[in-house]
Amino acid sequence: MPDPDPSPPAGRKPRPGRIVIAGAVVFGIILVAGTLARIHSRHQLHAENVAAAVPTVTVVHPGGNAIDTLVLPGVLQAWYSAPVYARTSGYLRRWYVDIGQKVQEGQVLAEIDTPDVDLQLAAARAALGTRTAQRDLAGITSRRWNRLNAQNAVSQQETDERRGNFAASEATRHEAAAEVERLETLSGFKRIVAPFSGVVTSRATDIGALIIAGTSTTQPLFTVSDVTRLRLYVRVPQAYAARMRDGLRVHFTVPDYQGRTFEARLFRSADAVDSPSGSMLVQLVHDNADGLLKPGAYAQIAFTFDGQGAAASPTVRIPASSLLFRKDGTTVALVDGNGHVRIKPISIVTDFGTELEVTGLTPQSVVIDTPMDDIRDGDEVNPQENKHAS
C-alpha cells in the first residue's frame, strides 16, 4: 500500500506564493528608486530654474586716483616786449643795433635826420626872441607910464593900456617859449633809445628809409624784449580750473631741446572761463636767466596734480560703461556682500573717454560693469569678476 505523504522529489519548482512575494519586493524597490529619482530631478530642475532667474553680472573694482597728469600746448612770450616807434618824421640816418643784440636801458638804437623839425625849431627860437624883445619893451613902457601916472602927467586909461600891453606881451612870449620846448622835445626823438634792457628781436628799417610818425600804418622800427623771464600762456579745461593755484609747479618741453625738461610756476590765472572754448587762461613764469628759450616758441606743459580736486572727496577711476543715467542723476550699480544691487549716485570730475574720474566711491566698492537698463535697487545678482579688467 503506498505512503500517504511522500516527500517531493529533488528539483521540484518553488511554490507560486513565494514567486509573487519576491516579485512584489522587486517592484517595490523599483518603484521607490523611480520615485526618489524623480524627486531628485525635480529638486535639481528647481535649483537650476532658481539659479537661472538670478542674472550674472560682471563687476569691477574702482582704480586709484585717475590719471593726474594733464598735458596741454602753450606759447612762450617775453616778460616785457615793446615795439619801438618813431615820434618824429624824417629819414633814418643810422642804426646801431641789429636783431639778436643785447641792449641796455637808454642805449641809442638809431638816429633820424629831421630837417623839417630842425627848421621849425630854428623859426620857433627866432619867434621866441622876437616875443622876448616885445615883452621887454612893453615892460619898460609900462613902468614909465606908471611913474608918469604917479605925477598926474598921463591919464589912468593910458596907463592901464600900457599895463595890458605888457601882460599880453608876456603871455605871447610864454606861448613862443612853449613852442620852442615842444619842438626841442620832438627833436630829441631823433635818437631812438631802448626803453629797457633786453634783446632786439626785430628791426624793420634801414638807412635812408622814410620815417613817418603818427600814422595808423606805421611799423615799429625795432622790438626790444626782456627774456630774462618768460611768460607761458596756456588754456586749461574748465574741469581743472579749480586746481589752478598760485605757485603750482609744472614742467614743460620745447621742440628745440629734445629730451630736456624745464620748470615753470603758475603766476596768474584769468579767474574766468572763456565761454566759447570752455577753458581758462593761465599764465606761468619761467626763469630764463641762461637765455636758452626764445619768446614765441611752442611748448608742451605737463600739469601734475595730487589726484584730489577742489573738494575733499577722494576720486577714483571707473569704466565709462558702468554709468547709469537716471532721472535722479548720474549713478552706478554696486553689489553688496549679500549679492544685492545698490544704486549709488556719483559725481564726474574728469572724463578721460573710456574711463571717468568720479567721487562717491572707494577702491573697495564693487561696481557692475555694463549694467542692464532695468536694473533696480535690491535686485539679486550673481557677481563675476572681470578677468580682463586692468
PDB file of C-alpha atoms in Angstrom, residues 62-296:
ATOM      1  CA  PRO A  62      37.428 101.192  -8.935  1.00  0.00           C
ATOM      2  CA  GLY A  63      41.029 102.023  -9.562  1.00  0.00           C
ATOM      3  CA  GLY A  64      43.055 104.518  -7.600  1.00  0.00           C
ATOM      4  CA  ASN A  65      43.107 108.188  -8.405  1.00  0.00           C
ATOM      5  CA  ALA A  66      42.609 108.932 -12.064  1.00  0.00           C
ATOM      6  CA  ILE A  67      45.458 109.970 -14.319  1.00  0.00           C
ATOM      7  CA  ASP A  68      46.895 113.028 -12.548  1.00  0.00           C
ATOM      8  CA  THR A  69      48.941 114.485 -15.399  1.00  0.00           C
ATOM      9  CA  LEU A  70      47.397 116.908 -17.867  1.00  0.00           C
ATOM     10  CA  VAL A  71      49.459 117.841 -20.942  1.00  0.00           C
ATOM     11  CA  LEU A  72      48.462 120.984 -22.840  1.00  0.00           C
ATOM     12  CA  PRO A  73      50.064 123.174 -25.511  1.00  0.00           C
ATOM     13  CA  GLY A  74      51.250 126.661 -24.675  1.00  0.00           C
ATOM     14  CA  VAL A  75      53.188 129.618 -26.071  1.00  0.00           C
ATOM     15  CA  LEU A  76      56.232 131.303 -24.576  1.00  0.00           C
ATOM     16  CA  GLN A  77      56.278 135.096 -24.523  1.00  0.00           C
ATOM     17  CA  ALA A  78      58.827 137.632 -23.330  1.00  0.00           C
ATOM     18  CA  TRP A  79      58.381 139.095 -19.867  1.00  0.00           C
ATOM     19  CA  TYR A  80      58.381 142.560 -21.464  1.00  0.00           C
ATOM     20  CA  SER A  81      58.136 143.216 -25.179  1.00  0.00           C
ATOM     21  CA  ALA A  82      57.990 146.782 -26.505  1.00  0.00           C
ATOM     22  CA  PRO A  83      57.669 147.838 -30.146  1.00  0.00           C
ATOM     23  CA  VAL A  84      59.762 150.990 -30.586  1.00  0.00           C
ATOM     24  CA  TYR A  85      58.194 153.617 -32.882  1.00  0.00           C
ATOM     25  CA  ALA A  86      59.484 156.927 -34.175  1.00  0.00           C
ATOM     26  CA  ARG A  87      57.897 160.024 -32.620  1.00  0.00           C
ATOM     27  CA  THR A  88      59.180 162.371 -35.337  1.00  0.00           C
ATOM     28  CA  SER A  89      59.242 162.210 -39.132  1.00  0.00           C
ATOM     29  CA  GLY A  90      62.356 162.228 -41.272  1.00  0.00           C
ATOM     30  CA  TYR A  91      64.914 159.882 -42.788  1.00  0.00           C
ATOM     31  CA  LEU A  92      66.824 157.201 -40.936  1.00  0.00           C
ATOM     32  CA  ARG A  93      70.385 158.422 -40.671  1.00  0.00           C
ATOM     33  CA  ARG A  94      71.926 155.396 -38.966  1.00  0.00           C
ATOM     34  CA  TRP A  95      71.027 152.325 -36.936  1.00  0.00           C
ATOM     35  CA  TYR A  96      73.363 150.891 -34.311  1.00  0.00           C
ATOM     36  CA  VAL A  97      71.850 147.538 -33.266  1.00  0.00           C
ATOM     37  CA  ASP A  98      70.526 144.545 -35.143  1.00  0.00           C
ATOM     38  CA  ILE A  99      68.341 141.566 -34.257  1.00  0.00           C
ATOM     39  CA  GLY A 100      69.696 139.333 -31.521  1.00  0.00           C
ATOM     40  CA  GLN A 101      71.840 142.023 -29.923  1.00  0.00           C
ATOM     41  CA  LYS A 102      71.536 142.767 -26.227  1.00  0.00           C
ATOM     42  CA  VAL A 103      70.883 146.391 -25.310  1.00  0.00           C
ATOM     43  CA  GLN A 104      70.766 148.379 -22.093  1.00  0.00           C
ATOM     44  CA  GLU A 105      68.066 150.780 -20.974  1.00  0.00           C
ATOM     45  CA  GLY A 106      68.571 154.148 -22.669  1.00  0.00           C
ATOM     46  CA  GLN A 107      71.011 152.822 -25.276  1.00  0.00           C
ATOM     47  CA  VAL A 108      70.706 154.556 -28.681  1.00  0.00           C
ATOM     48  CA  LEU A 109      69.250 152.213 -31.287  1.00  0.00           C
ATOM     49  CA  ALA A 110      69.113 154.576 -34.270  1.00  0.00           C
ATOM     50  CA  GLU A 111      69.157 158.232 -35.315  1.00  0.00           C
ATOM     51  CA  ILE A 112      66.717 160.063 -37.589  1.00  0.00           C
ATOM     52  CA  ASP A 113      67.565 163.050 -39.766  1.00  0.00           C
ATOM     53  CA  THR A 114      64.710 165.575 -39.359  1.00  0.00           C
ATOM     54  CA  PRO A 115      65.361 168.695 -41.464  1.00  0.00           C
ATOM     55  CA  ASP A 116      61.751 169.878 -41.196  1.00  0.00           C
ATOM     56  CA  VAL A 117      61.788 169.740 -37.433  1.00  0.00           C
ATOM     57  CA  ASP A 118      65.183 171.458 -37.323  1.00  0.00           C
ATOM     58  CA  LEU A 119      63.870 174.355 -39.431  1.00  0.00           C
ATOM     59  CA  GLN A 120      60.717 174.636 -37.361  1.00  0.00           C
ATOM     60  CA  LEU A 121      62.816 174.700 -34.199  1.00  0.00           C
ATOM     61  CA  ALA A 122      65.024 177.447 -35.598  1.00  0.00           C
ATOM     62  CA  ALA A 123      61.958 179.508 -36.557  1.00  0.00           C
ATOM     63  CA  ALA A 124      60.400 178.946 -33.141  1.00  0.00           C
ATOM     64  CA  ARG A 125      63.547 180.128 -31.402  1.00  0.00           C
ATOM     65  CA  ALA A 126      63.617 183.257 -33.576  1.00  0.00           C
ATOM     66  CA  ALA A 127      59.949 183.883 -32.750  1.00  0.00           C
ATOM     67  CA  LEU A 128      60.759 183.452 -29.091  1.00  0.00           C
ATOM     68  CA  GLY A 129      63.473 186.108 -29.406  1.00  0.00           C
ATOM     69  CA  THR A 130      61.007 188.489 -31.017  1.00  0.00           C
ATOM     70  CA  ARG A 131      58.401 187.868 -28.342  1.00  0.00           C
ATOM     71  CA  THR A 132      61.015 188.365 -25.645  1.00  0.00           C
ATOM     72  CA  ALA A 133      62.077 191.717 -27.099  1.00  0.00           C
ATOM     73  CA  GLN A 134      58.454 192.823 -27.383  1.00  0.00           C
ATOM     74  CA  ARG A 135      57.805 191.753 -23.816  1.00  0.00           C
ATOM     75  CA  ASP A 136      60.851 193.674 -22.567  1.00  0.00           C
ATOM     76  CA  LEU A 137      59.798 196.842 -24.437  1.00  0.00           C
ATOM     77  CA  ALA A 138      56.254 196.566 -23.121  1.00  0.00           C
ATOM     78  CA  GLY A 139      57.644 196.199 -19.618  1.00  0.00           C
ATOM     79  CA  ILE A 140      59.788 199.321 -19.903  1.00  0.00           C
ATOM     80  CA  THR A 141      56.854 201.296 -21.316  1.00  0.00           C
ATOM     81  CA  SER A 142      54.527 200.060 -18.571  1.00  0.00           C
ATOM     82  CA  ARG A 143      56.933 201.100 -15.816  1.00  0.00           C
ATOM     83  CA  ARG A 144      57.494 204.539 -17.429  1.00  0.00           C
ATOM     84  CA  TRP A 145      53.756 205.220 -17.634  1.00  0.00           C
ATOM     85  CA  ASN A 146      53.342 204.151 -14.048  1.00  0.00           C
ATOM     86  CA  ARG A 147      55.776 206.874 -12.967  1.00  0.00           C
ATOM     87  CA  LEU A 148      54.073 209.476 -15.177  1.00  0.00           C
ATOM     88  CA  ASN A 149      50.690 208.476 -13.776  1.00  0.00           C
ATOM     89  CA  ALA A 150      52.015 208.990 -10.273  1.00  0.00           C
ATOM     90  CA  GLN A 151      52.879 212.616 -11.283  1.00  0.00           C
ATOM     91  CA  ASN A 152      49.414 213.049 -12.897  1.00  0.00           C
ATOM     92  CA  ALA A 153      51.192 213.647 -16.237  1.00  0.00           C
ATOM     93  CA  VAL A 154      49.122 210.985 -18.092  1.00  0.00           C
ATOM     94  CA  SER A 155      45.642 209.647 -17.698  1.00  0.00           C
ATOM     95  CA  GLN A 156      44.791 206.446 -15.839  1.00  0.00           C
ATOM     96  CA  GLN A 157      43.304 204.999 -19.053  1.00  0.00           C
ATOM     97  CA  GLU A 158      46.569 205.313 -20.937  1.00  0.00           C
ATOM     98  CA  THR A 159      48.458 203.792 -18.016  1.00  0.00           C
ATOM     99  CA  ASP A 160      46.099 200.780 -17.921  1.00  0.00           C
ATOM    100  CA  GLU A 161      46.546 200.270 -21.655  1.00  0.00           C
ATOM    101  CA  ARG A 162      50.332 200.092 -21.264  1.00  0.00           C
ATOM    102  CA  ARG A 163      49.954 197.620 -18.428  1.00  0.00           C
ATOM    103  CA  GLY A 164      47.662 195.478 -20.602  1.00  0.00           C
ATOM    104  CA  ASN A 165      50.149 195.546 -23.461  1.00  0.00           C
ATOM    105  CA  PHE A 166      52.856 194.300 -21.118  1.00  0.00           C
ATOM    106  CA  ALA A 167      50.674 191.425 -19.844  1.00  0.00           C
ATOM    107  CA  ALA A 168      49.738 190.434 -23.419  1.00  0.00           C
ATOM    108  CA  SER A 169      53.399 190.523 -24.465  1.00  0.00           C
ATOM    109  CA  GLU A 170      54.304 188.319 -21.509  1.00  0.00           C
ATOM    110  CA  ALA A 171      51.645 185.776 -22.484  1.00  0.00           C
ATOM    111  CA  THR A 172      52.754 185.804 -26.117  1.00  0.00           C
ATOM    112  CA  ARG A 173      56.315 185.229 -25.016  1.00  0.00           C
ATOM    113  CA  HIS A 174      55.231 182.186 -22.892  1.00  0.00           C
ATOM    114  CA  GLU A 175      53.425 180.807 -25.932  1.00  0.00           C
ATOM    115  CA  ALA A 176      56.560 181.115 -28.074  1.00  0.00           C
ATOM    116  CA  ALA A 177      58.671 179.503 -25.335  1.00  0.00           C
ATOM    117  CA  ALA A 178      56.233 176.548 -25.154  1.00  0.00           C
ATOM    118  CA  GLU A 179      56.501 176.066 -28.914  1.00  0.00           C
ATOM    119  CA  VAL A 180      60.290 176.028 -28.689  1.00  0.00           C
ATOM    120  CA  GLU A 181      60.096 173.464 -25.892  1.00  0.00           C
ATOM    121  CA  ARG A 182      57.711 171.286 -27.927  1.00  0.00           C
ATOM    122  CA  LEU A 183      59.991 171.299 -30.952  1.00  0.00           C
ATOM    123  CA  GLU A 184      63.069 170.648 -28.816  1.00  0.00           C
ATOM    124  CA  THR A 185      61.309 167.619 -27.343  1.00  0.00           C
ATOM    125  CA  LEU A 186      60.300 166.474 -30.814  1.00  0.00           C
ATOM    126  CA  SER A 187      63.858 166.965 -31.983  1.00  0.00           C
ATOM    127  CA  GLY A 188      65.043 164.835 -29.084  1.00  0.00           C
ATOM    128  CA  PHE A 189      63.108 161.923 -30.581  1.00  0.00           C
ATOM    129  CA  LYS A 190      65.637 161.860 -33.391  1.00  0.00           C
ATOM    130  CA  ARG A 191      67.545 159.472 -31.135  1.00  0.00           C
ATOM    131  CA  ILE A 192      65.694 156.158 -30.796  1.00  0.00           C
ATOM    132  CA  VAL A 193      66.601 154.603 -27.438  1.00  0.00           C
ATOM    133  CA  ALA A 194      65.855 151.257 -25.740  1.00  0.00           C
ATOM    134  CA  PRO A 195      63.006 151.504 -23.191  1.00  0.00           C
ATOM    135  CA  PHE A 196      64.581 148.795 -21.013  1.00  0.00           C
ATOM    136  CA  SER A 197      67.388 146.260 -21.036  1.00  0.00           C
ATOM    137  CA  GLY A 198      66.762 143.283 -23.257  1.00  0.00           C
ATOM    138  CA  VAL A 199      67.299 141.783 -26.692  1.00  0.00           C
ATOM    139  CA  VAL A 200      66.423 143.303 -30.064  1.00  0.00           C
ATOM    140  CA  THR A 201      64.010 140.802 -31.603  1.00  0.00           C
ATOM    141  CA  SER A 202      63.085 142.753 -34.742  1.00  0.00           C
ATOM    142  CA  ARG A 203      64.359 145.592 -36.956  1.00  0.00           C
ATOM    143  CA  ALA A 204      62.059 146.952 -39.665  1.00  0.00           C
ATOM    144  CA  THR A 205      64.045 149.861 -41.095  1.00  0.00           C
ATOM    145  CA  ASP A 206      67.293 150.706 -42.833  1.00  0.00           C
ATOM    146  CA  ILE A 207      69.481 153.696 -43.620  1.00  0.00           C
ATOM    147  CA  GLY A 208      67.692 156.266 -45.778  1.00  0.00           C
ATOM    148  CA  ALA A 209      64.231 154.907 -45.068  1.00  0.00           C
ATOM    149  CA  LEU A 210      61.469 157.482 -44.833  1.00  0.00           C
ATOM    150  CA  ILE A 211      60.069 157.651 -41.328  1.00  0.00           C
ATOM    151  CA  ILE A 212      56.520 158.971 -40.967  1.00  0.00           C
ATOM    152  CA  ALA A 213      55.307 159.262 -37.401  1.00  0.00           C
ATOM    153  CA  GLY A 214      51.730 159.280 -36.189  1.00  0.00           C
ATOM    154  CA  THR A 215      50.022 157.212 -38.929  1.00  0.00           C
ATOM    155  CA  SER A 216      47.983 154.062 -38.431  1.00  0.00           C
ATOM    156  CA  THR A 217      50.157 152.105 -40.874  1.00  0.00           C
ATOM    157  CA  THR A 218      53.418 152.935 -39.126  1.00  0.00           C
ATOM    158  CA  GLN A 219      55.524 149.903 -38.326  1.00  0.00           C
ATOM    159  CA  PRO A 220      57.785 149.707 -35.272  1.00  0.00           C
ATOM    160  CA  LEU A 221      61.411 150.394 -36.104  1.00  0.00           C
ATOM    161  CA  PHE A 222      62.609 147.904 -33.506  1.00  0.00           C
ATOM    162  CA  THR A 223      61.202 145.468 -30.981  1.00  0.00           C
ATOM    163  CA  VAL A 224      63.003 145.064 -27.675  1.00  0.00           C
ATOM    164  CA  SER A 225      62.183 142.103 -25.443  1.00  0.00           C
ATOM    165  CA  ASP A 226      63.201 141.258 -21.908  1.00  0.00           C
ATOM    166  CA  VAL A 227      63.817 137.488 -21.998  1.00  0.00           C
ATOM    167  CA  THR A 228      65.397 137.036 -18.578  1.00  0.00           C
ATOM    168  CA  ARG A 229      61.976 135.685 -17.616  1.00  0.00           C
ATOM    169  CA  LEU A 230      59.362 134.240 -19.927  1.00  0.00           C
ATOM    170  CA  ARG A 231      55.600 134.133 -19.652  1.00  0.00           C
ATOM    171  CA  LEU A 232      53.970 130.862 -20.629  1.00  0.00           C
ATOM    172  CA  TYR A 233      50.294 131.092 -21.585  1.00  0.00           C
ATOM    173  CA  VAL A 234      48.074 128.010 -21.701  1.00  0.00           C
ATOM    174  CA  ARG A 235      44.320 127.421 -21.740  1.00  0.00           C
ATOM    175  CA  VAL A 236      43.206 124.893 -19.123  1.00  0.00           C
ATOM    176  CA  PRO A 237      39.880 122.983 -19.431  1.00  0.00           C
ATOM    177  CA  GLN A 238      37.170 124.042 -17.022  1.00  0.00           C
ATOM    178  CA  ALA A 239      37.343 120.675 -15.210  1.00  0.00           C
ATOM    179  CA  TYR A 240      40.809 121.665 -13.981  1.00  0.00           C
ATOM    180  CA  ALA A 241      40.146 125.344 -13.336  1.00  0.00           C
ATOM    181  CA  ALA A 242      39.601 124.821  -9.610  1.00  0.00           C
ATOM    182  CA  ARG A 243      43.017 123.165  -9.316  1.00  0.00           C
ATOM    183  CA  MET A 244      44.897 126.182 -10.638  1.00  0.00           C
ATOM    184  CA  ARG A 245      46.536 127.844  -7.656  1.00  0.00           C
ATOM    185  CA  ASP A 246      49.352 130.364  -7.483  1.00  0.00           C
ATOM    186  CA  GLY A 247      52.781 128.774  -7.146  1.00  0.00           C
ATOM    187  CA  LEU A 248      51.800 125.449  -8.745  1.00  0.00           C
ATOM    188  CA  ARG A 249      54.946 123.904 -10.261  1.00  0.00           C
ATOM    189  CA  VAL A 250      54.736 122.446 -13.743  1.00  0.00           C
ATOM    190  CA  HIS A 251      57.192 121.015 -16.257  1.00  0.00           C
ATOM    191  CA  PHE A 252      57.288 121.678 -19.971  1.00  0.00           C
ATOM    192  CA  THR A 253      59.259 120.749 -23.055  1.00  0.00           C
ATOM    193  CA  VAL A 254      60.094 122.571 -26.275  1.00  0.00           C
ATOM    194  CA  PRO A 255      60.858 121.065 -29.693  1.00  0.00           C
ATOM    195  CA  ASP A 256      64.316 122.651 -29.961  1.00  0.00           C
ATOM    196  CA  TYR A 257      65.584 120.898 -26.796  1.00  0.00           C
ATOM    197  CA  GLN A 258      64.507 117.289 -27.239  1.00  0.00           C
ATOM    198  CA  GLY A 259      64.671 115.220 -24.073  1.00  0.00           C
ATOM    199  CA  ARG A 260      65.115 118.229 -21.803  1.00  0.00           C
ATOM    200  CA  THR A 261      62.509 119.382 -19.290  1.00  0.00           C
ATOM    201  CA  PHE A 262      62.075 122.909 -17.994  1.00  0.00           C
ATOM    202  CA  GLU A 263      60.210 124.140 -14.928  1.00  0.00           C
ATOM    203  CA  ALA A 264      57.716 126.948 -14.524  1.00  0.00           C
ATOM    204  CA  ARG A 265      55.334 128.098 -11.830  1.00  0.00           C
ATOM    205  CA  LEU A 266      51.800 129.370 -12.032  1.00  0.00           C
ATOM    206  CA  PHE A 267      51.913 133.158 -11.753  1.00  0.00           C
ATOM    207  CA  ARG A 268      48.409 134.339 -12.654  1.00  0.00           C
ATOM    208  CA  SER A 269      45.115 132.992 -13.971  1.00  0.00           C
ATOM    209  CA  ALA A 270      42.278 134.799 -15.690  1.00  0.00           C
ATOM    210  CA  ASP A 271      39.929 133.518 -12.957  1.00  0.00           C
ATOM    211  CA  ALA A 272      37.192 133.327 -15.575  1.00  0.00           C
ATOM    212  CA  VAL A 273      36.163 130.647 -18.048  1.00  0.00           C
ATOM    213  CA  ASP A 274      36.010 131.553 -21.720  1.00  0.00           C
ATOM    214  CA  SER A 275      32.510 130.514 -22.857  1.00  0.00           C
ATOM    215  CA  PRO A 276      33.295 129.554 -26.498  1.00  0.00           C
ATOM    216  CA  SER A 277      36.229 127.284 -25.594  1.00  0.00           C
ATOM    217  CA  GLY A 278      35.218 126.225 -22.088  1.00  0.00           C
ATOM    218  CA  SER A 279      38.746 126.901 -20.835  1.00  0.00           C
ATOM    219  CA  MET A 280      40.554 129.312 -18.530  1.00  0.00           C
ATOM    220  CA  LEU A 281      43.678 131.251 -19.493  1.00  0.00           C
ATOM    221  CA  VAL A 282      46.609 130.575 -17.171  1.00  0.00           C
ATOM    222  CA  GLN A 283      49.917 132.452 -17.051  1.00  0.00           C
ATOM    223  CA  LEU A 284      53.082 130.666 -15.954  1.00  0.00           C
ATOM    224  CA  VAL A 285      56.542 132.164 -15.475  1.00  0.00           C
ATOM    225  CA  HIS A 286      59.902 130.557 -16.304  1.00  0.00           C
ATOM    226  CA  ASP A 287      63.273 131.849 -15.119  1.00  0.00           C
ATOM    227  CA  ASN A 288      65.240 132.170 -18.353  1.00  0.00           C
ATOM    228  CA  ALA A 289      68.428 133.674 -16.933  1.00  0.00           C
ATOM    229  CA  ASP A 290      70.525 131.405 -19.158  1.00  0.00           C
ATOM    230  CA  GLY A 291      68.673 132.662 -22.226  1.00  0.00           C
ATOM    231  CA  LEU A 292      68.065 129.195 -23.678  1.00  0.00           C
ATOM    232  CA  LEU A 293      64.398 129.605 -24.522  1.00  0.00           C
ATOM    233  CA  LYS A 294      63.037 132.065 -27.051  1.00  0.00           C
ATOM    234  CA  PRO A 295      59.815 134.109 -26.949  1.00  0.00           C
ATOM    235  CA  GLY A 296      57.151 132.929 -29.347  1.00  0.00           C
TER     236      GLY A 296
END
